[in-house]
Coordinates of C-alpha atoms in Angstrom, one line a residue:
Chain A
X226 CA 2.9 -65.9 -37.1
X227 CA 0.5 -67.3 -34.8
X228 CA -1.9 -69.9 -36.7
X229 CA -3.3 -70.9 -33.3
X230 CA -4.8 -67.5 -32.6
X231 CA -6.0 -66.4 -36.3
X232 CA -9.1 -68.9 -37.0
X233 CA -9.0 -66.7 -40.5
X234 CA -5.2 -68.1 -41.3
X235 CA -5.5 -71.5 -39.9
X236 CA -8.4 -72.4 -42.0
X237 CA -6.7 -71.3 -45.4
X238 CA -3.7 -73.0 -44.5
X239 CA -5.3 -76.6 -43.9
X240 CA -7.5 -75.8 -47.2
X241 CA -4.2 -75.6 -48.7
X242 CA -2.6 -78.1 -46.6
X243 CA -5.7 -80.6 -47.9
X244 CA -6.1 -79.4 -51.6
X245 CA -2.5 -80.7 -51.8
X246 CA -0.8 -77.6 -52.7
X247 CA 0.8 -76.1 -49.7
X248 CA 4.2 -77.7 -50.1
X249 CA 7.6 -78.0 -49.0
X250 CA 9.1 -76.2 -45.9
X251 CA 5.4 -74.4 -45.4
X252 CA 3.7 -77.9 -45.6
X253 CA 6.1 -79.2 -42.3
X254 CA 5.8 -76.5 -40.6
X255 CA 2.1 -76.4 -40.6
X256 CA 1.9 -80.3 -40.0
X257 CA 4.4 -79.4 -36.7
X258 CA 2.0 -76.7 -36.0
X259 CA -0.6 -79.1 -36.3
X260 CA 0.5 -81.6 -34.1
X261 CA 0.8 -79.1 -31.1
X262 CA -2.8 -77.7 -31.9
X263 CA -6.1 -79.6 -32.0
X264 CA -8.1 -76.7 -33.2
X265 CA -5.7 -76.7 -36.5
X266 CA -6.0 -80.1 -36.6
X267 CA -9.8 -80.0 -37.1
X268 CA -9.2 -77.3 -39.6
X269 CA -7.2 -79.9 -41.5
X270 CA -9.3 -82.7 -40.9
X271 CA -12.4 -80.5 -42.0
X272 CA -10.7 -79.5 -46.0
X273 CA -9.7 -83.0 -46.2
X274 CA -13.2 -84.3 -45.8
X275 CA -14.8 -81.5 -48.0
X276 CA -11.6 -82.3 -50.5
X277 CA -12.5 -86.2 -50.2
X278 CA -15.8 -85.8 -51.8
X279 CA -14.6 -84.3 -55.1
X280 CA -14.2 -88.0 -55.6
X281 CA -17.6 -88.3 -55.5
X282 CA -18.9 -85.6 -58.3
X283 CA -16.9 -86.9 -61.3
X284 CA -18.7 -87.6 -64.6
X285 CA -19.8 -91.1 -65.3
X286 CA -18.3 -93.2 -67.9
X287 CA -18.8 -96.6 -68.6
X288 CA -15.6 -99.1 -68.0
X289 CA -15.1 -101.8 -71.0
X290 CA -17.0 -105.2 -69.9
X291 CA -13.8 -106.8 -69.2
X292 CA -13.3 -105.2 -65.9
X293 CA -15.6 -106.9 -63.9
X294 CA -14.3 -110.3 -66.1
X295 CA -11.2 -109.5 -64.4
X296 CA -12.6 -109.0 -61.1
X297 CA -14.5 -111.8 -61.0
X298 CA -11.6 -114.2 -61.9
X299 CA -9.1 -112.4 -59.1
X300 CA -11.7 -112.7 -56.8
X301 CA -12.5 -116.5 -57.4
X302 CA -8.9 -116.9 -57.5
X303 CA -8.4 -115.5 -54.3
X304 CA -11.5 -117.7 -52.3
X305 CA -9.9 -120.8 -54.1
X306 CA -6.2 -120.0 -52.7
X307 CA -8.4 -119.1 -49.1
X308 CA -10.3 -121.5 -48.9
X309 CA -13.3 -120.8 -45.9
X310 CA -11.9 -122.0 -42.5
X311 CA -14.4 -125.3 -41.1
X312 CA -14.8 -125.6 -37.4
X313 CA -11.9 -127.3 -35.5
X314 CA -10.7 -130.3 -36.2
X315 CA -7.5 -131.9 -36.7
X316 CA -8.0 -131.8 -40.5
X317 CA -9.3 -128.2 -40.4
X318 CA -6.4 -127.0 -38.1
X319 CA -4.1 -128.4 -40.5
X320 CA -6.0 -126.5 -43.5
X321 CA -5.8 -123.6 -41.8
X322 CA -2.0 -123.6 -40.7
X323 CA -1.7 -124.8 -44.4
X324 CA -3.6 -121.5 -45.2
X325 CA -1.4 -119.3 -42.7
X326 CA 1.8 -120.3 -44.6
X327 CA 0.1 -119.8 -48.0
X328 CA -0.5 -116.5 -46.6
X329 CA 2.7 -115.6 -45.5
X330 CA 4.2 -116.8 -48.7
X331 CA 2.1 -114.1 -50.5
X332 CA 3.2 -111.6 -48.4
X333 CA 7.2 -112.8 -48.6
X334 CA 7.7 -113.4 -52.3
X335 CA 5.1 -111.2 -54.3
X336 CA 6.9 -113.0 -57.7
X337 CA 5.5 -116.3 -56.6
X338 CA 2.4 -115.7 -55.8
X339 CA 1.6 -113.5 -59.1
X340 CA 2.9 -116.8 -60.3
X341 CA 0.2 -118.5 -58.4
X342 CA -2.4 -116.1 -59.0
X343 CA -1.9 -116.7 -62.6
X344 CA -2.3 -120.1 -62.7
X345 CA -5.3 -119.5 -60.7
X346 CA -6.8 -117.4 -63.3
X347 CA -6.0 -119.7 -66.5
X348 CA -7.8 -122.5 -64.5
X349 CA -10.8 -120.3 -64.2
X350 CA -10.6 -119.8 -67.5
X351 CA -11.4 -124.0 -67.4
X352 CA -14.3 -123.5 -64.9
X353 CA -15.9 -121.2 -66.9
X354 CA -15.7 -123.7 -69.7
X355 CA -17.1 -126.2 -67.3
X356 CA -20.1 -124.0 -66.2
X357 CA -21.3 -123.6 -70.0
X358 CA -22.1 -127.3 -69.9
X359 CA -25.5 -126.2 -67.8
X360 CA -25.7 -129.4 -65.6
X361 CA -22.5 -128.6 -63.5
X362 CA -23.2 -126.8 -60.3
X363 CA -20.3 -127.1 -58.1
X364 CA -16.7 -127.3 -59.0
X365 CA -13.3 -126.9 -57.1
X366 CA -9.9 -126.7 -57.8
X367 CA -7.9 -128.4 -54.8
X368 CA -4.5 -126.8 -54.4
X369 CA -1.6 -128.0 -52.8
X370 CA 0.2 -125.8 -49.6
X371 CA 1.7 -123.3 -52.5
X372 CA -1.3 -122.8 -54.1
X373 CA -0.4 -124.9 -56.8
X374 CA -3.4 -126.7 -59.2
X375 CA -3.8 -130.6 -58.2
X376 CA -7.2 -131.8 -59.2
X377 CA -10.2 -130.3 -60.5
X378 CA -13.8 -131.7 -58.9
X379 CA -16.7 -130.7 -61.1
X380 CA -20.2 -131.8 -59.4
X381 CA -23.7 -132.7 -61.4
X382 CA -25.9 -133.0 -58.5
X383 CA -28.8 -134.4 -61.9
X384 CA -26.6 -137.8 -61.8
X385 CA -25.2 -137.1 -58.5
X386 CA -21.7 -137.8 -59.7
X387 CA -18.7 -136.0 -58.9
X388 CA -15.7 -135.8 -61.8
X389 CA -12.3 -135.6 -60.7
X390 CA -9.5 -134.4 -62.9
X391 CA -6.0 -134.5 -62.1
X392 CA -3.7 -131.4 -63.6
X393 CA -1.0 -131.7 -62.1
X394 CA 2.0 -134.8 -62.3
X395 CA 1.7 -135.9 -58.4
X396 CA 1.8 -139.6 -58.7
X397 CA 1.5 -142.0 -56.1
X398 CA 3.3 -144.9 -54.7
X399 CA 1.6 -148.2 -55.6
X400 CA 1.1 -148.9 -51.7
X401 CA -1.3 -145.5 -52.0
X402 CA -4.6 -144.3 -52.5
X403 CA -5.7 -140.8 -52.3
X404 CA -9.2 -140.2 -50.6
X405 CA -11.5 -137.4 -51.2
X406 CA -12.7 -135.7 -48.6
X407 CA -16.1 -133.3 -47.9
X408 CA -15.6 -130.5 -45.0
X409 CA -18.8 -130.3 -43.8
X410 CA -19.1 -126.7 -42.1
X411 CA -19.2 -128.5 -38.2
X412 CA -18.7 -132.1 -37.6
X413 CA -15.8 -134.5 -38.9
X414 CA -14.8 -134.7 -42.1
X415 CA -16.7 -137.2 -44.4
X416 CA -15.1 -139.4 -46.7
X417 CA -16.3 -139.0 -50.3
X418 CA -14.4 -141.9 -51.9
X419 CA -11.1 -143.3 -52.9
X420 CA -9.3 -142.5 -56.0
X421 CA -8.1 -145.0 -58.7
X422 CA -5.1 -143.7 -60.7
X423 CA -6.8 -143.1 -63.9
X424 CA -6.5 -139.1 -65.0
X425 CA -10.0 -138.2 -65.2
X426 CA -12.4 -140.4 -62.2
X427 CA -16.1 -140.4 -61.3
X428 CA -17.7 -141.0 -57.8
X429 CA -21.4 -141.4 -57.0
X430 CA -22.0 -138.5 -54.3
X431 CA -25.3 -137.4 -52.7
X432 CA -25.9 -133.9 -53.3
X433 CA -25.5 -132.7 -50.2
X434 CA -22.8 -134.4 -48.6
X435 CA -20.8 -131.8 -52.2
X436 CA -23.5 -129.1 -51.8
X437 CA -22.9 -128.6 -47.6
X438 CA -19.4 -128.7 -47.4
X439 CA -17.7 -125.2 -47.8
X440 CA -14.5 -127.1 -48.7
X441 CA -13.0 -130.6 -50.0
X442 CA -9.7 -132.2 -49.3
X443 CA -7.1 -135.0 -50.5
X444 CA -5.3 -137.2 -48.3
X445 CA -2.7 -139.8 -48.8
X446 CA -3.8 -143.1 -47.2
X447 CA -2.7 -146.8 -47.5
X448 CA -3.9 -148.8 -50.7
X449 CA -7.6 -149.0 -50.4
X450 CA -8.0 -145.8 -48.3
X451 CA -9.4 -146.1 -44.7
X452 CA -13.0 -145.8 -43.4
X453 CA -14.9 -142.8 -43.9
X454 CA -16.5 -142.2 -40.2
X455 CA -12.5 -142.4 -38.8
X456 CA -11.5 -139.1 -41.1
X457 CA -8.0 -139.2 -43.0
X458 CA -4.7 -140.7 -41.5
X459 CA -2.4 -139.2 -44.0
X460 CA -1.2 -136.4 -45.1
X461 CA -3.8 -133.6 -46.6
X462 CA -2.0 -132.9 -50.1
X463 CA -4.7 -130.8 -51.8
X464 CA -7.6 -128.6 -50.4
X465 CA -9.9 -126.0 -52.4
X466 CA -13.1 -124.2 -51.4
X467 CA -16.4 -125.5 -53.2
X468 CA -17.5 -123.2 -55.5
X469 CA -21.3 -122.8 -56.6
X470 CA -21.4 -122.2 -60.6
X471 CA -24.6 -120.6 -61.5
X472 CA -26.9 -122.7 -63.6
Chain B
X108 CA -34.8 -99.0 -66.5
X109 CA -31.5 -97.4 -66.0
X110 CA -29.4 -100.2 -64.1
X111 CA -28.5 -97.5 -61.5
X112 CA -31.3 -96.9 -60.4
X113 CA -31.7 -99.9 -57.5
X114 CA -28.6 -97.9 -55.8
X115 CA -29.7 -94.5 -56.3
X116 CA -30.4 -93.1 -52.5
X117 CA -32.9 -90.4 -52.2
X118 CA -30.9 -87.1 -52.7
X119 CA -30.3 -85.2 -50.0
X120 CA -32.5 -82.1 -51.0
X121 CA -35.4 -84.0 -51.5
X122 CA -35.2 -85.6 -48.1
X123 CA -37.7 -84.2 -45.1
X124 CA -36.0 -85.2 -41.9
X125 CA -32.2 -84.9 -42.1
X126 CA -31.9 -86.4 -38.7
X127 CA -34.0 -89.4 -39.0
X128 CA -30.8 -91.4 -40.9
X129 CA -30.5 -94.4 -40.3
X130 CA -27.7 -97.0 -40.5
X131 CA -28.3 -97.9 -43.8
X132 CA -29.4 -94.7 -45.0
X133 CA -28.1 -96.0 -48.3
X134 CA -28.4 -98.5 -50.2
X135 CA -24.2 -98.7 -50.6
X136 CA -23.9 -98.8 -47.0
X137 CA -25.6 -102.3 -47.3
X138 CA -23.5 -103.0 -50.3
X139 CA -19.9 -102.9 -48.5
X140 CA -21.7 -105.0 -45.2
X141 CA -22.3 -107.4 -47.0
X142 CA -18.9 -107.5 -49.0
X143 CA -17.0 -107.1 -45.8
X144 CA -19.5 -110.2 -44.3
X145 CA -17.3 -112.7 -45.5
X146 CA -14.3 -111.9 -43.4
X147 CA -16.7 -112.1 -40.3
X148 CA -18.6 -115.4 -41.2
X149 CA -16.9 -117.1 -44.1
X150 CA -19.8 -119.1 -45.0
X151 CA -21.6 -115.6 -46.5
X152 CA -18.6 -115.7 -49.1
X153 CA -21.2 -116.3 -51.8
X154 CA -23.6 -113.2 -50.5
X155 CA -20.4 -111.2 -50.8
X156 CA -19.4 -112.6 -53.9
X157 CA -23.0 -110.7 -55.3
X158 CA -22.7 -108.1 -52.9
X159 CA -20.1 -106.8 -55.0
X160 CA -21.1 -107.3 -58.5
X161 CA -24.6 -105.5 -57.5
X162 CA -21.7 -102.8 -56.5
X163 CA -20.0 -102.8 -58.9
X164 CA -23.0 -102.0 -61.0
X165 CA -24.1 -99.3 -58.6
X166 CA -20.8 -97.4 -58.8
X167 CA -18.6 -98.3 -61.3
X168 CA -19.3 -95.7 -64.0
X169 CA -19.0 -93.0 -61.6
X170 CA -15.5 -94.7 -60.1
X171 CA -14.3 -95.2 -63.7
X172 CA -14.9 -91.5 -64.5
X173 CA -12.8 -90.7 -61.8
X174 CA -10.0 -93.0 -62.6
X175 CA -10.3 -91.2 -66.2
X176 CA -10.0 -87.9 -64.9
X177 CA -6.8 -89.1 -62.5
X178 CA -5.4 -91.1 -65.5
X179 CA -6.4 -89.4 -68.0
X180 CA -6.4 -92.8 -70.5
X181 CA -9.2 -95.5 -70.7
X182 CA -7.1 -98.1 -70.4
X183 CA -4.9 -96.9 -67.5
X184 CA -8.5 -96.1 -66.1
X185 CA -9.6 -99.7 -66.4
X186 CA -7.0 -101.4 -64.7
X187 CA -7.2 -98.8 -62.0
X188 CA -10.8 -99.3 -61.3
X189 CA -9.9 -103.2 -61.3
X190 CA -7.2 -102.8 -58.7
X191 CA -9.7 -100.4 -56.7
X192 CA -12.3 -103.0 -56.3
X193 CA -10.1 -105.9 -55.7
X194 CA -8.7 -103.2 -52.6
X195 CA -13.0 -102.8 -51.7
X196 CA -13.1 -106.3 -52.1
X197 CA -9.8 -107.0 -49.3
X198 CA -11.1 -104.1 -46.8
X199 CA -14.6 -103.8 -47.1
X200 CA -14.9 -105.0 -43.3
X201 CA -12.7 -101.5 -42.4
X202 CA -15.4 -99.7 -44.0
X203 CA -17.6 -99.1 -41.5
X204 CA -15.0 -97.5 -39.0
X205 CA -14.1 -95.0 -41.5
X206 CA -16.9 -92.8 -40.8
X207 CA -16.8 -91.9 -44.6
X208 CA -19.8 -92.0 -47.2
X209 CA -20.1 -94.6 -48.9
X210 CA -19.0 -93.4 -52.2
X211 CA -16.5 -91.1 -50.7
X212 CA -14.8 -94.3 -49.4
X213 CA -15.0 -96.1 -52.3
X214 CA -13.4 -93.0 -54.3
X215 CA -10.4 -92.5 -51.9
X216 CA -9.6 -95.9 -53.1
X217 CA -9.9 -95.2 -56.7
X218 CA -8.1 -91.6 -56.2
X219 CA -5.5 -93.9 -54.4
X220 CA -5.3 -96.2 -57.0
X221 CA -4.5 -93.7 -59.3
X222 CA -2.0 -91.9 -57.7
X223 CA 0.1 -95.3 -57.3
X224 CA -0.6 -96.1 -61.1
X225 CA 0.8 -92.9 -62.5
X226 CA 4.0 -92.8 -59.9
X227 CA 4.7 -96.5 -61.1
X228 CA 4.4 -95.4 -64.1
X229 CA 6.6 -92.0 -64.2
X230 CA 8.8 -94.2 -62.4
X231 CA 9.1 -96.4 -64.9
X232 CA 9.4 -94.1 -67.8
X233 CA 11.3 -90.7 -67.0
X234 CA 9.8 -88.9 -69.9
X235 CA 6.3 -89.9 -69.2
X236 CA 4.8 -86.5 -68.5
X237 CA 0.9 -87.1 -68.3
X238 CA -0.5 -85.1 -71.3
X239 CA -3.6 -83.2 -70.4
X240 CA -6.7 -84.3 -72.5
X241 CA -8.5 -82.4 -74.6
X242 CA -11.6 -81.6 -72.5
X243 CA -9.7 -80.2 -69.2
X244 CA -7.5 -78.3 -71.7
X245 CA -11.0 -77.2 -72.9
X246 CA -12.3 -76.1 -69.3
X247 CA -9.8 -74.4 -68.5
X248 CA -9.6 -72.3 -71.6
X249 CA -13.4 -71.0 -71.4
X250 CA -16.0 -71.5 -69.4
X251 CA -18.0 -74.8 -70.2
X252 CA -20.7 -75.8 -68.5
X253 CA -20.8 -77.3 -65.0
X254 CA -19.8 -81.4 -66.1
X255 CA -20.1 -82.6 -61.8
X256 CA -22.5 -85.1 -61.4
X257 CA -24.3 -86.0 -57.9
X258 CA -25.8 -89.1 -58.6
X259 CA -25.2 -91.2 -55.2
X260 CA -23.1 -88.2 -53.7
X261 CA -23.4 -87.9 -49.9
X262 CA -25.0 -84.4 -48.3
X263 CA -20.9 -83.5 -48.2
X264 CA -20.6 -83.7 -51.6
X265 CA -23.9 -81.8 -52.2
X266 CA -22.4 -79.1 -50.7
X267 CA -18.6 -78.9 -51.9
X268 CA -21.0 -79.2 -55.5
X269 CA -22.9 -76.0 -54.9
X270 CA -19.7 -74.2 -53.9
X271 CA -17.7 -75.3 -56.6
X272 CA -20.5 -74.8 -59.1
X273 CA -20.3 -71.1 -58.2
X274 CA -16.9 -70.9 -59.1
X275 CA -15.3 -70.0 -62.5
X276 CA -14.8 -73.4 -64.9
X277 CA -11.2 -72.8 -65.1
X278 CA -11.1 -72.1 -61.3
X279 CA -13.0 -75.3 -60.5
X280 CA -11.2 -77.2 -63.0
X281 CA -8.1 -76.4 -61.5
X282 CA -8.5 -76.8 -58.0
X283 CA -10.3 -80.4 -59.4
X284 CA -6.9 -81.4 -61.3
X285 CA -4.5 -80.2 -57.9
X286 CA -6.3 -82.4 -55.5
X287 CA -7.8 -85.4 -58.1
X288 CA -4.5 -85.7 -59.6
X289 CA -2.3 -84.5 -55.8
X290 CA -0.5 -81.8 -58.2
X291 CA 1.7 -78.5 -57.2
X292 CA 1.5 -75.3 -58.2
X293 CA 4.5 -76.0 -60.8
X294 CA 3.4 -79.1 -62.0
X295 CA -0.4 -77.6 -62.9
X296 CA 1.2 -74.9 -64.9
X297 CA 3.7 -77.7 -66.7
X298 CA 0.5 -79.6 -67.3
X299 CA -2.0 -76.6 -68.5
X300 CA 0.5 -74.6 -70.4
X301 CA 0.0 -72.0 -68.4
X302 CA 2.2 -69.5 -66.3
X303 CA 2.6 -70.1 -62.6
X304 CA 1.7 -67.0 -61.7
X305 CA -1.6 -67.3 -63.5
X306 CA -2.1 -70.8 -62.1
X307 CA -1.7 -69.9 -58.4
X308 CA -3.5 -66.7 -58.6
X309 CA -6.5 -69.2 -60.0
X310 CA -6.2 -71.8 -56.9
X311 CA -5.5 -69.1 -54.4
X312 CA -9.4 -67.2 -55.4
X313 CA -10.6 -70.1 -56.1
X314 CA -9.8 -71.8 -52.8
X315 CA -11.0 -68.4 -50.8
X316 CA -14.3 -68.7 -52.6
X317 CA -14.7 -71.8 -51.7
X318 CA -14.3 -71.5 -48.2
X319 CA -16.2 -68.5 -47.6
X320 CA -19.2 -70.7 -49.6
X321 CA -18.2 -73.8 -47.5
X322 CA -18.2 -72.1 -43.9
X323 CA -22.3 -71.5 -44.9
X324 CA -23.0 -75.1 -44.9
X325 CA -21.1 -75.9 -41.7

């Protein structure tokens, strides 16, 4: 049978090939077929094209609201795990390898990042809470290397106070301070203040050292923390991209 | 004002000059740039963030009728067209190197989806044959009225359209299910009750229609 030289045969074969219902031994043989001939290829590639936009002529119907909930929340779930990559530093280099082995952990056990995922989602669940109070405009949730929920910043640029809230249990040594840092999207990070070790804490921050800074970060520092203009010294426990609420 | 309309690009048959297109010939084109923007500069996440809610309001009932007619159940449908949108959201930036139509894109995901849902599914449960609904059984047993819709379809799809409206119901209907839902010969005639002789006989005329009506438009 030669495909090759019947144009009339080689196009019904890849409309069949693409509809899906040329199967078995007839399917390999025209794939072999294909592989050796370019013109059949086009055939093929020709029905699957024309085939592809059946997609497109379907009937609308109208998805229950709770679809794009769900999207929203795995897609602020996802930039909060990813938080966006700051120029160069040695703090932003060590967000990003941070990143990199959150990412590979997603990709090597699928259990524990569903895990992560999830706890993702029930903490948007508290953002959203958060954004009904109309005066917050910026919130994060700073996660530690396994994507794990440490702190929640909330942001209300009207009394320019930031409110930190720690979820997890990390607890410090008493020779320790964690220090809040801003990102800013070039430059050094910037110091936002030091953290006592009360549960819920408020800092006095202009608006836009919070509003300019695509991301904040934790360190652990000696008692006191250190200067802002020198950048962290410590370890980076937590980071988590700033997210704008809409007012 | 129908919340559609923002997306609707001008249908092909009304347009003058079919070579004057332009990059962003339609308004989704736009749509997935700015989706995929992100991924180049990370500070645009928040343009991409709307970029795909004013998407998802573009396409999502036509993506979601898909799903149904893949799936076959509203709620399977919905969590399809959830995972088919976070899978826009991931490779938006691939978009433009798939030389597809917009929506034709955006479908192959949802088609994808699909496929994946129900063979998870099967897998998980041996006995769980999908069940026709009522309105393909419907189709196929008379001949109801053409139910294809071209809102937002590319000049492709405008064409497959006017082919496939000039077939029988039960023809297009079934040459629909065999691709939309990636079915044999055996497994259509399991699905629609009907003989395999009767089905193939239907998808072989059908299919030669078709491409004697699709070689007219090439």
């Amino acid at each position: 049978m030669n495909v090759a030289g019947n144009p009339e045969l080689a196009d019904r074969l890849a409309a069949s090939y693409a509809l899906g219902t040329l199967r078995g031994g007839a399917r390999r043989r025209f794939e072999a077929l294909a592989r050796q001939s370019p013109a059949l290829r086009v055939h093929a590639l020709v029905w699957q094209e024309r085939f592809m936009s059946m997609t497109e002529l379907q009937q609308v119907q109208a998805p229950g609201p709770q679809v794009w909930k769900r999207i929203e929340n795995l897609v602020a779930a996802e930039s909060v795990a990813a938080p966006a990559p700051v120029r160069e530093d040695p703090l932003a280099a060590l967000l990003r390898r941070a990143r990199n082995i959150w990412r590979g952990a997603t990709f090597a056990t699928g259990v524990a990042a569903a895990a992560a995922v999830l706890v993702a989602v029930g903490l948007r669940g508290e953002l959203v809470r958060l954004q009904a109070q109309p005066q917050v405009s910026y919130v994060a949730v700073l996660t530690d290397d396994k994507a794990a929920p440490a702190m929640l910043v909330t942001f209300d640029p009207k009394r320019s106070t930031l409110t930190l809230k720690r979820v997890g249990n990390f607890q410090e040594a008493a020779d320790k301070s964690l220090q809040l840092w801003a990102l800013p999207p070039a430059g050094a990070p910037r110091s936002l203040g030091v953290l006592g070790e009360q549960p819920v804490l408020k800092l006095t921050a202009a608006e836009p050292s919070v509003a300019e800074a695509p991301a904040l970060a934790i360190s652990l520092e000696p008692k006191g923390g250190v200067p802002g203009d020198r950048g962290p010294t410590g370890p980076v426990l937590w980071k988590g991209a700033v997210i704008q609420a809409p007012l | 004002m129908n919340p559609e309309s923002a997306c609707l690009r001008i249908p092909f048959r009304h347009r003058m000059h079919a070579m004057s297109y332009s990059d962003d010939d339609s308004p989704l084109v736009t749509l997935l740039e700015r989706v995929g923007g992100r991924l180049r500069e990370p500070l645009r996440q928040r343009d991409s963030e709307l970029a795909l809610r004013e998407l998802y309001d573009c396409t999502s009932t036509k993506l979601f009728g898909l799903a149904l007619k893949v799936t076959g159940n509203r709620e399977w449908a919905e969590d399809v067209l959830q995972e088919a949108f976070i899978t826009i959201w991931r490779s938006a930036g691939d978009y433009r190197a798939a030389l597809s139509p917009p929506l034709a894109w955006a479908g192959m995901i949802v088609r994808s989806r699909a496929l994946d849902f129900l063979r998870r599914r099967t897998s998980e449960r041996a006995d769980a044959a999908l069940e026709l609904d009522d309105a393909i059984t419907e189709t196929v047993a008379g001949d109801s009225p053409d139910p294809m819709d071209v809102t937002n379809a590319s000049e492709q799809a405008w064409a497959l359209h006017e082919c496939l409206r000039k077939l029988e119901a039960r023809q297009r209907e079934v040459l629909s299910l065999a691709y939309l839902r990636d079915l044999s010969h055996g497994e259509l005639a399991l699905q629609l009750k009907l003989p395999l002789g009767t089905v193939k006989t239907w998808i072989r005329r059908g299919l030669e229609q078709l491409r004697g009506c699709m070689g007219s438009f090439a």
